[in-house]
């Protein structure tokens, strides 16, 4: 047999036995949390037309997409992100609906990352989208859902870094940066290279007050007083002021929801997804080198599909969450209640009838015809590997 047939391509992996069971259990548990907030399940295709994720929408670079063609020659891509697909659905089926729409979903995404990045190219995401509501209340509801999900997953220590796209964008517009310069600044901030930002600004002839304002982007703000001081520095810049006012209102709502201890305001939060237009956030915890949660407001995205309405959402990257739980040695509680029934030919009918009755009652039963060359110890070891709670023999000994 050719050796490569036994291996997966780079960037993807098999998930099996206990790990797979834990992942499915966790997804089901978190999905139920989303539904308690009134979000309705939705499924979208794993591949879409190329334009759904094109440059205009600002999702993933073309070179990072898995592209292929259908019989008619249309360019298709495996989805790198589920949010644009949800936006397409909302515009297509809910064009005239004036009321907010709530969707929740889970599915796999595919990004052809570079080999040296060490990231998975296929990830499972679980998320929610609130379409048609542009209030701070909607932002707070999304943050509350995220906190509830992470607590129910078992995490005790995590933080959501919350910012607003309008703050950095307002600064760059005030500085007169062109698109290329804006991309440089965003890349430096995404890599937490704030010294690089300072050097970049020093080479430009900017107003000293504006330079001081750029210094707020690397700081965390956890109290109202700190936030007001940062806002005072932005008095001359209406766009930045409006963004900070929105975050101030959001801060008061996090107190109402009782989630304020999990929130820190970081005014320089940025994303590689350019469709974000307002509040934006990332979630971090120990044991994962990547954010376990990403989300934000994308009020202009649906306009690309013909429906001009605000929206906000988030995704939990399930694989990163699993890695974090493992790194923190937090066990996902699984109840092993199944049975293994080992029978001989003389008791085949008894075994099948018994299994059918047990399955009808909702119990898990695995049947095995007893082999002459296997001992009781072999079956006990097998049940242990399979994490089966009960072993029952149906043979002449009736053990």
Coordinates of C-alpha atoms in Angstrom, one line a residue:
X1 CA 0.0 0.0 0.0
X2 CA 1.3 3.5 -0.8
X3 CA 2.3 5.1 2.4
X4 CA 0.7 8.5 1.6
X5 CA -2.8 6.8 1.6
X6 CA -2.5 6.5 5.4
X7 CA -1.9 10.2 6.0
X8 CA -4.0 13.3 5.8
X9 CA -2.9 16.4 3.7
X10 CA -1.0 19.1 5.6
X11 CA -3.2 21.3 7.7
X12 CA -6.0 18.8 8.3
X13 CA -6.3 16.0 10.8
X14 CA -8.5 13.0 11.9
X15 CA -10.5 13.4 15.1
X16 CA -11.6 10.1 16.6
X17 CA -12.6 8.1 19.7
X18 CA -12.8 10.2 22.9
X19 CA -11.6 13.4 21.4
X20 CA -14.4 13.3 18.7
X21 CA -17.0 12.4 21.3
X22 CA -15.9 15.4 23.5
X23 CA -16.0 17.7 20.5
X24 CA -19.5 16.7 19.5
X25 CA -20.7 16.9 23.1
X26 CA -19.2 20.4 23.5
X27 CA -20.7 21.7 20.2
X28 CA -24.1 20.4 21.2
X29 CA -23.9 22.0 24.6
X30 CA -22.9 25.4 23.3
X31 CA -25.5 25.3 20.5
X32 CA -28.2 24.9 23.1
X33 CA -26.9 28.0 24.8
X34 CA -27.3 30.0 21.6
X35 CA -30.9 28.7 21.2
X36 CA -31.8 29.9 24.7
X37 CA -31.2 33.5 23.4
X38 CA -33.8 32.9 20.6
X39 CA -31.3 32.1 17.8
X40 CA -32.6 29.7 15.1
X41 CA -30.3 27.1 13.5
X42 CA -29.3 27.6 9.9
X43 CA -27.1 25.6 7.5
X44 CA -25.3 27.0 4.4
X45 CA -23.3 25.2 1.7
X46 CA -19.7 24.3 2.3
X47 CA -18.8 25.9 -1.0
X48 CA -20.1 29.1 -2.7
X49 CA -19.5 31.3 -5.7
X50 CA -16.1 33.0 -5.6
X51 CA -17.7 36.5 -5.4
X52 CA -19.3 35.7 -2.0
X53 CA -15.8 36.0 -0.5
X54 CA -14.3 38.4 -3.1
X55 CA -12.1 41.4 -2.5
X56 CA -15.0 43.8 -2.4
X57 CA -16.5 42.0 0.6
X58 CA -13.1 41.9 2.3
X59 CA -13.0 38.5 3.8
X60 CA -10.0 36.3 2.8
X61 CA -7.2 36.9 0.3
X62 CA -7.7 35.1 -3.0
X63 CA -4.5 33.1 -2.7
X64 CA -5.7 31.7 0.6
X65 CA -8.9 30.3 -0.9
X66 CA -9.5 26.7 -2.0
X67 CA -10.8 27.4 -5.6
X68 CA -12.3 25.0 -8.1
X69 CA -14.7 25.0 -11.1
X70 CA -18.2 23.6 -11.7
X71 CA -19.3 22.1 -15.0
X72 CA -20.4 25.5 -16.3
X73 CA -17.0 27.0 -15.6
X74 CA -18.1 29.1 -12.6
X75 CA -15.4 29.6 -10.0
X76 CA -16.4 28.1 -6.6
X77 CA -14.6 28.2 -3.3
X78 CA -14.7 26.2 -0.1
X79 CA -16.0 28.7 2.5
X80 CA -13.3 30.4 4.5
X81 CA -15.8 32.2 6.7
X82 CA -19.5 31.5 7.3
X83 CA -20.7 35.1 8.0
X84 CA -20.9 36.2 4.3
X85 CA -23.0 33.1 3.6
X86 CA -25.4 34.1 6.3
X87 CA -25.5 37.6 4.9
X88 CA -26.5 36.2 1.5
X89 CA -29.2 34.1 3.0
X90 CA -30.7 37.1 4.9
X91 CA -30.7 39.2 1.8
X92 CA -32.2 36.4 -0.3
X93 CA -35.0 35.1 1.9
X94 CA -35.6 38.0 4.4
X95 CA -35.3 41.0 2.1
X96 CA -38.6 42.6 3.2
X97 CA -38.5 41.6 6.9
X98 CA -38.2 44.8 9.0
X99 CA -37.6 42.9 12.3
X100 CA -34.3 41.6 13.6
X101 CA -33.3 38.1 12.5
X102 CA -31.3 35.7 14.7
X103 CA -29.3 32.8 13.3
X104 CA -27.0 30.3 14.9
X105 CA -24.8 27.7 13.1
X106 CA -21.9 25.3 13.2
X107 CA -19.8 24.1 10.4
X108 CA -16.3 23.8 8.9
X109 CA -14.3 26.5 7.2
X110 CA -11.3 26.2 4.9
X111 CA -8.3 28.5 4.5
X112 CA -5.2 27.5 2.6
X113 CA -2.7 29.1 5.1
X114 CA 1.0 29.0 4.5
X115 CA 2.9 25.8 5.5
X116 CA 5.1 27.7 7.9
X117 CA 2.2 29.2 9.9
X118 CA 1.5 25.9 11.7
X119 CA -2.3 26.5 11.6
X120 CA -5.1 24.1 10.7
X121 CA -6.5 24.7 7.2
X122 CA -9.9 23.2 8.2
X123 CA -11.5 24.5 11.4
X124 CA -14.9 23.9 13.0
X125 CA -16.8 27.1 13.9
X126 CA -19.9 27.6 16.0
X127 CA -21.5 31.0 15.9
X128 CA -24.4 33.4 15.8
X129 CA -25.5 36.4 13.8
X130 CA -28.0 39.1 14.8
X131 CA -29.2 41.0 11.7
X132 CA -31.3 44.2 11.7
X133 CA -30.3 45.7 15.0
X134 CA -27.6 48.5 15.3
X135 CA -28.0 49.3 19.0
X136 CA -25.4 48.8 21.8
X137 CA -28.0 46.4 23.3
X138 CA -27.4 44.1 20.4
X139 CA -23.6 44.3 20.9
X140 CA -24.1 43.5 24.6
X141 CA -26.3 40.5 23.8
X142 CA -23.6 39.1 21.6
X143 CA -21.0 39.5 24.2
X144 CA -23.2 38.0 26.8
X145 CA -23.8 34.9 24.6
X146 CA -20.1 34.5 24.2
X147 CA -19.4 34.7 27.9
X148 CA -22.2 32.2 28.6
X149 CA -20.8 29.8 26.1
X150 CA -17.2 29.9 27.4
X151 CA -18.4 29.5 31.0
X152 CA -20.5 26.5 30.1
X153 CA -17.6 25.0 28.2
X154 CA -15.7 24.9 31.5
X155 CA -13.4 27.9 31.2
X156 CA -12.8 30.0 34.3
X157 CA -10.2 32.4 33.1
X158 CA -10.7 34.2 29.8
X159 CA -11.0 37.7 28.5
X160 CA -12.8 39.4 25.6
X161 CA -10.8 42.3 24.2
X162 CA -13.4 44.8 22.8
X163 CA -12.7 47.7 20.5
X164 CA -14.3 49.7 17.7
X165 CA -13.2 49.9 14.0
X166 CA -14.2 53.6 13.9
X167 CA -11.4 54.5 16.4
X168 CA -8.4 53.4 14.4
X169 CA -10.1 54.2 11.1
X170 CA -10.8 57.8 12.3
X171 CA -7.2 58.2 13.3
X172 CA -5.9 57.0 9.9
X173 CA -8.4 59.3 8.1
X174 CA -7.3 62.2 10.2
X175 CA -3.7 61.4 9.4
X176 CA -4.5 61.2 5.6
X177 CA -3.1 57.7 5.1
X178 CA -3.7 56.1 1.8
X179 CA -4.8 52.4 1.5
X180 CA -1.3 51.0 1.5
X181 CA -0.3 53.0 4.6
X182 CA -3.5 51.9 6.4
X183 CA -2.6 48.2 5.6
X184 CA 0.9 48.7 7.0
X185 CA -0.5 50.1 10.3
X186 CA -3.1 47.4 10.6
X187 CA -0.4 44.7 10.1
X188 CA 1.8 46.2 12.7
X189 CA -1.1 46.3 15.2
X190 CA -2.2 42.8 14.4
X191 CA 1.3 41.6 15.3
X192 CA 1.3 43.7 18.5
X193 CA 4.2 45.7 17.1
X194 CA 3.4 49.0 18.7
X195 CA 7.0 50.1 18.6
X196 CA 6.7 49.7 14.8
X197 CA 3.6 51.9 14.8
X198 CA 5.6 54.6 16.7
X199 CA 8.4 54.4 14.2
X200 CA 6.0 54.5 11.3
X201 CA 4.3 57.7 12.7
X202 CA 7.6 59.4 13.5
X203 CA 8.4 59.3 9.8
X204 CA 5.2 61.2 9.0
X205 CA 4.6 64.9 9.7
X206 CA 1.5 64.4 11.9
X207 CA 0.0 66.8 14.5
X208 CA 1.4 65.9 17.9
X209 CA -2.1 65.6 19.4
X210 CA -2.9 63.0 16.7
X211 CA 0.3 61.1 17.5
X212 CA -0.7 61.0 21.2
X213 CA -4.1 59.7 20.2
X214 CA -2.4 56.8 18.3
X215 CA -0.8 55.9 21.6
X216 CA -4.1 54.8 23.1
X217 CA -4.5 51.8 20.7
X218 CA -2.1 49.5 22.6
X219 CA -3.7 50.1 26.0
X220 CA -6.4 48.2 27.9
X221 CA -9.3 50.2 29.5
X222 CA -11.2 48.5 32.3
X223 CA -12.7 51.5 34.2
X224 CA -15.0 54.3 33.2
X225 CA -12.5 56.9 34.3
X226 CA -9.7 55.5 32.1
X227 CA -12.1 55.4 29.2
X228 CA -13.2 59.0 29.7
X229 CA -9.6 60.2 29.7
X230 CA -9.0 58.5 26.4
X231 CA -12.2 60.0 25.0
X232 CA -11.1 63.5 26.0
X233 CA -8.0 63.2 23.8
X234 CA -10.3 62.7 20.8
X235 CA -12.4 65.8 21.1
X236 CA -11.3 67.2 17.8
X237 CA -12.2 64.0 15.9
X238 CA -16.0 63.3 15.6
X239 CA -15.7 59.8 14.1
X240 CA -13.4 58.7 17.0
X241 CA -15.6 60.4 19.5
X242 CA -18.7 58.6 18.2
X243 CA -17.0 55.2 18.4
X244 CA -15.9 55.9 22.0
X245 CA -19.4 57.0 23.0
X246 CA -20.7 53.7 21.6
X247 CA -18.2 51.7 23.7
X248 CA -19.1 53.7 26.8
X249 CA -22.7 52.8 26.4
X250 CA -21.7 49.2 25.8
X251 CA -19.5 49.2 29.0
X252 CA -22.6 50.1 31.1
X253 CA -24.6 47.3 29.5
X254 CA -21.9 44.8 30.3
X255 CA -22.5 45.7 34.0
X256 CA -26.2 45.1 33.5
X257 CA -25.5 41.6 32.0
X258 CA -23.0 40.9 34.8
X259 CA -20.2 40.1 32.4
X260 CA -18.0 43.1 33.0
X261 CA -15.2 41.1 34.7
X262 CA -14.6 39.2 31.4
X263 CA -14.4 42.4 29.3
X264 CA -11.5 44.7 28.6
X265 CA -11.7 47.6 26.2
X266 CA -8.7 47.7 23.8
X267 CA -9.1 50.5 21.3
X268 CA -6.7 49.0 18.7
X269 CA -8.4 45.7 18.1
X270 CA -8.2 44.9 14.4
X271 CA -9.2 42.0 12.1
X272 CA -8.1 40.7 8.8
X273 CA -11.7 40.8 7.8
X274 CA -12.3 44.2 6.3
X275 CA -16.1 44.0 6.4
X276 CA -16.2 44.9 10.1
X277 CA -17.6 48.4 10.7
X278 CA -18.2 48.9 14.4
X279 CA -17.6 47.1 17.7
X280 CA -15.1 44.3 17.2
X281 CA -13.7 41.8 19.7
X282 CA -11.5 38.8 20.2
X283 CA -11.6 36.2 23.0
X284 CA -8.4 34.8 24.6
X285 CA -7.5 32.3 27.3
X286 CA -4.6 30.1 28.4
X287 CA -3.5 27.1 26.3
X288 CA -4.3 28.5 22.8
X289 CA -2.0 30.6 20.8
X290 CA -4.9 31.9 18.7
X291 CA -8.2 33.7 19.6
X292 CA -10.8 31.2 20.6
X293 CA -13.6 33.7 19.7
X294 CA -13.8 36.4 17.0
X295 CA -16.6 38.7 16.3
X296 CA -17.9 42.2 15.6
X297 CA -20.4 44.5 13.8
X298 CA -20.6 44.4 10.0
X299 CA -23.3 47.0 9.1
X300 CA -22.2 47.3 5.5
X301 CA -21.8 43.7 4.5
X302 CA -25.4 42.9 3.6
X303 CA -25.5 45.9 1.3
X304 CA -23.3 43.9 -1.1
X305 CA -26.2 41.4 -1.4
X306 CA -28.9 44.0 -1.8
X307 CA -30.2 44.4 1.8
X308 CA -29.1 47.5 3.5
X309 CA -29.3 46.6 7.2
X310 CA -26.9 46.4 10.2
X311 CA -25.7 43.2 11.6
X312 CA -23.4 41.7 14.3
X313 CA -22.1 38.2 15.0
X314 CA -19.3 36.0 16.4
X315 CA -17.7 32.6 15.9
X316 CA -16.2 30.3 18.5
X317 CA -13.4 28.3 16.9
X318 CA -14.1 24.9 18.4
X319 CA -10.7 23.4 17.7
X320 CA -9.0 26.3 19.5
X321 CA -11.4 26.0 22.4
X322 CA -10.7 22.3 22.7
X323 CA -7.0 23.0 22.7
X324 CA -7.4 25.6 25.5
X325 CA -9.5 23.2 27.6
X326 CA -6.9 20.5 27.1
X327 CA -4.1 22.9 27.9
X328 CA -5.8 23.9 31.1
X329 CA -6.6 20.3 32.0
X330 CA -10.4 21.0 32.1
X331 CA -12.2 17.8 31.4
X332 CA -15.4 17.7 29.3
X333 CA -17.7 15.5 31.4
X334 CA -18.9 12.5 29.3
X335 CA -21.2 9.9 30.8
X336 CA -20.3 6.4 29.6
X337 CA -23.4 4.3 30.0
X338 CA -23.2 2.0 27.0
X339 CA -23.2 -1.8 27.1
X340 CA -21.1 -4.4 25.2
X341 CA -23.1 -7.7 24.8
X342 CA -20.9 -10.7 23.8
X343 CA -22.9 -13.7 22.7
X344 CA -22.4 -17.1 21.2
X345 CA -24.4 -18.6 18.3
X346 CA -26.8 -20.4 20.6
X347 CA -27.8 -17.1 22.2
X348 CA -27.9 -14.9 19.1
X349 CA -31.6 -14.5 19.2
X350 CA -31.6 -13.6 22.9
X351 CA -28.8 -11.0 22.3
X352 CA -30.6 -9.3 19.4
X353 CA -33.9 -9.1 21.2
X354 CA -32.2 -7.7 24.3
X355 CA -30.3 -5.1 22.2
X356 CA -33.4 -4.0 20.4
X357 CA -35.3 -3.5 23.6
X358 CA -32.4 -1.5 25.2
X359 CA -32.0 0.6 22.0
X360 CA -35.7 1.4 22.0
X361 CA -35.4 2.7 25.5
X362 CA -32.6 5.0 24.4
X363 CA -29.6 2.9 25.6
X364 CA -26.5 2.2 23.6
X365 CA -25.7 -1.4 23.0
X366 CA -22.9 -2.9 21.0
X367 CA -23.2 -6.5 19.9
X368 CA -20.2 -8.9 19.3
X369 CA -20.3 -12.5 18.3
X370 CA -17.9 -14.3 20.6
X371 CA -14.8 -15.6 18.9
X372 CA -13.3 -19.0 20.0
X373 CA -9.8 -17.6 20.3
X374 CA -10.7 -14.6 22.6
X375 CA -11.0 -14.6 26.3
X376 CA -13.1 -12.7 28.8
X377 CA -10.1 -10.5 29.5
X378 CA -9.9 -9.6 25.8
X379 CA -13.4 -8.3 25.8
X380 CA -12.9 -6.5 29.1
X381 CA -9.9 -4.7 27.6
X382 CA -11.9 -3.9 24.4
X383 CA -14.7 -2.4 26.5
X384 CA -12.2 -0.4 28.4
X385 CA -10.6 1.1 25.3
X386 CA -14.1 1.9 23.9
X387 CA -15.1 3.4 27.3
X388 CA -18.1 1.1 27.5
X389 CA -19.6 1.1 31.0
X390 CA -21.0 -2.4 31.2
X391 CA -20.0 -5.8 29.8
X392 CA -22.6 -8.6 29.5
X393 CA -22.0 -12.2 28.2
X394 CA -24.8 -14.2 26.7
X395 CA -23.4 -17.7 26.3
X396 CA -23.8 -21.1 28.0
X397 CA -22.3 -19.7 31.2
X398 CA -24.7 -16.7 31.1
X399 CA -22.2 -14.5 32.9

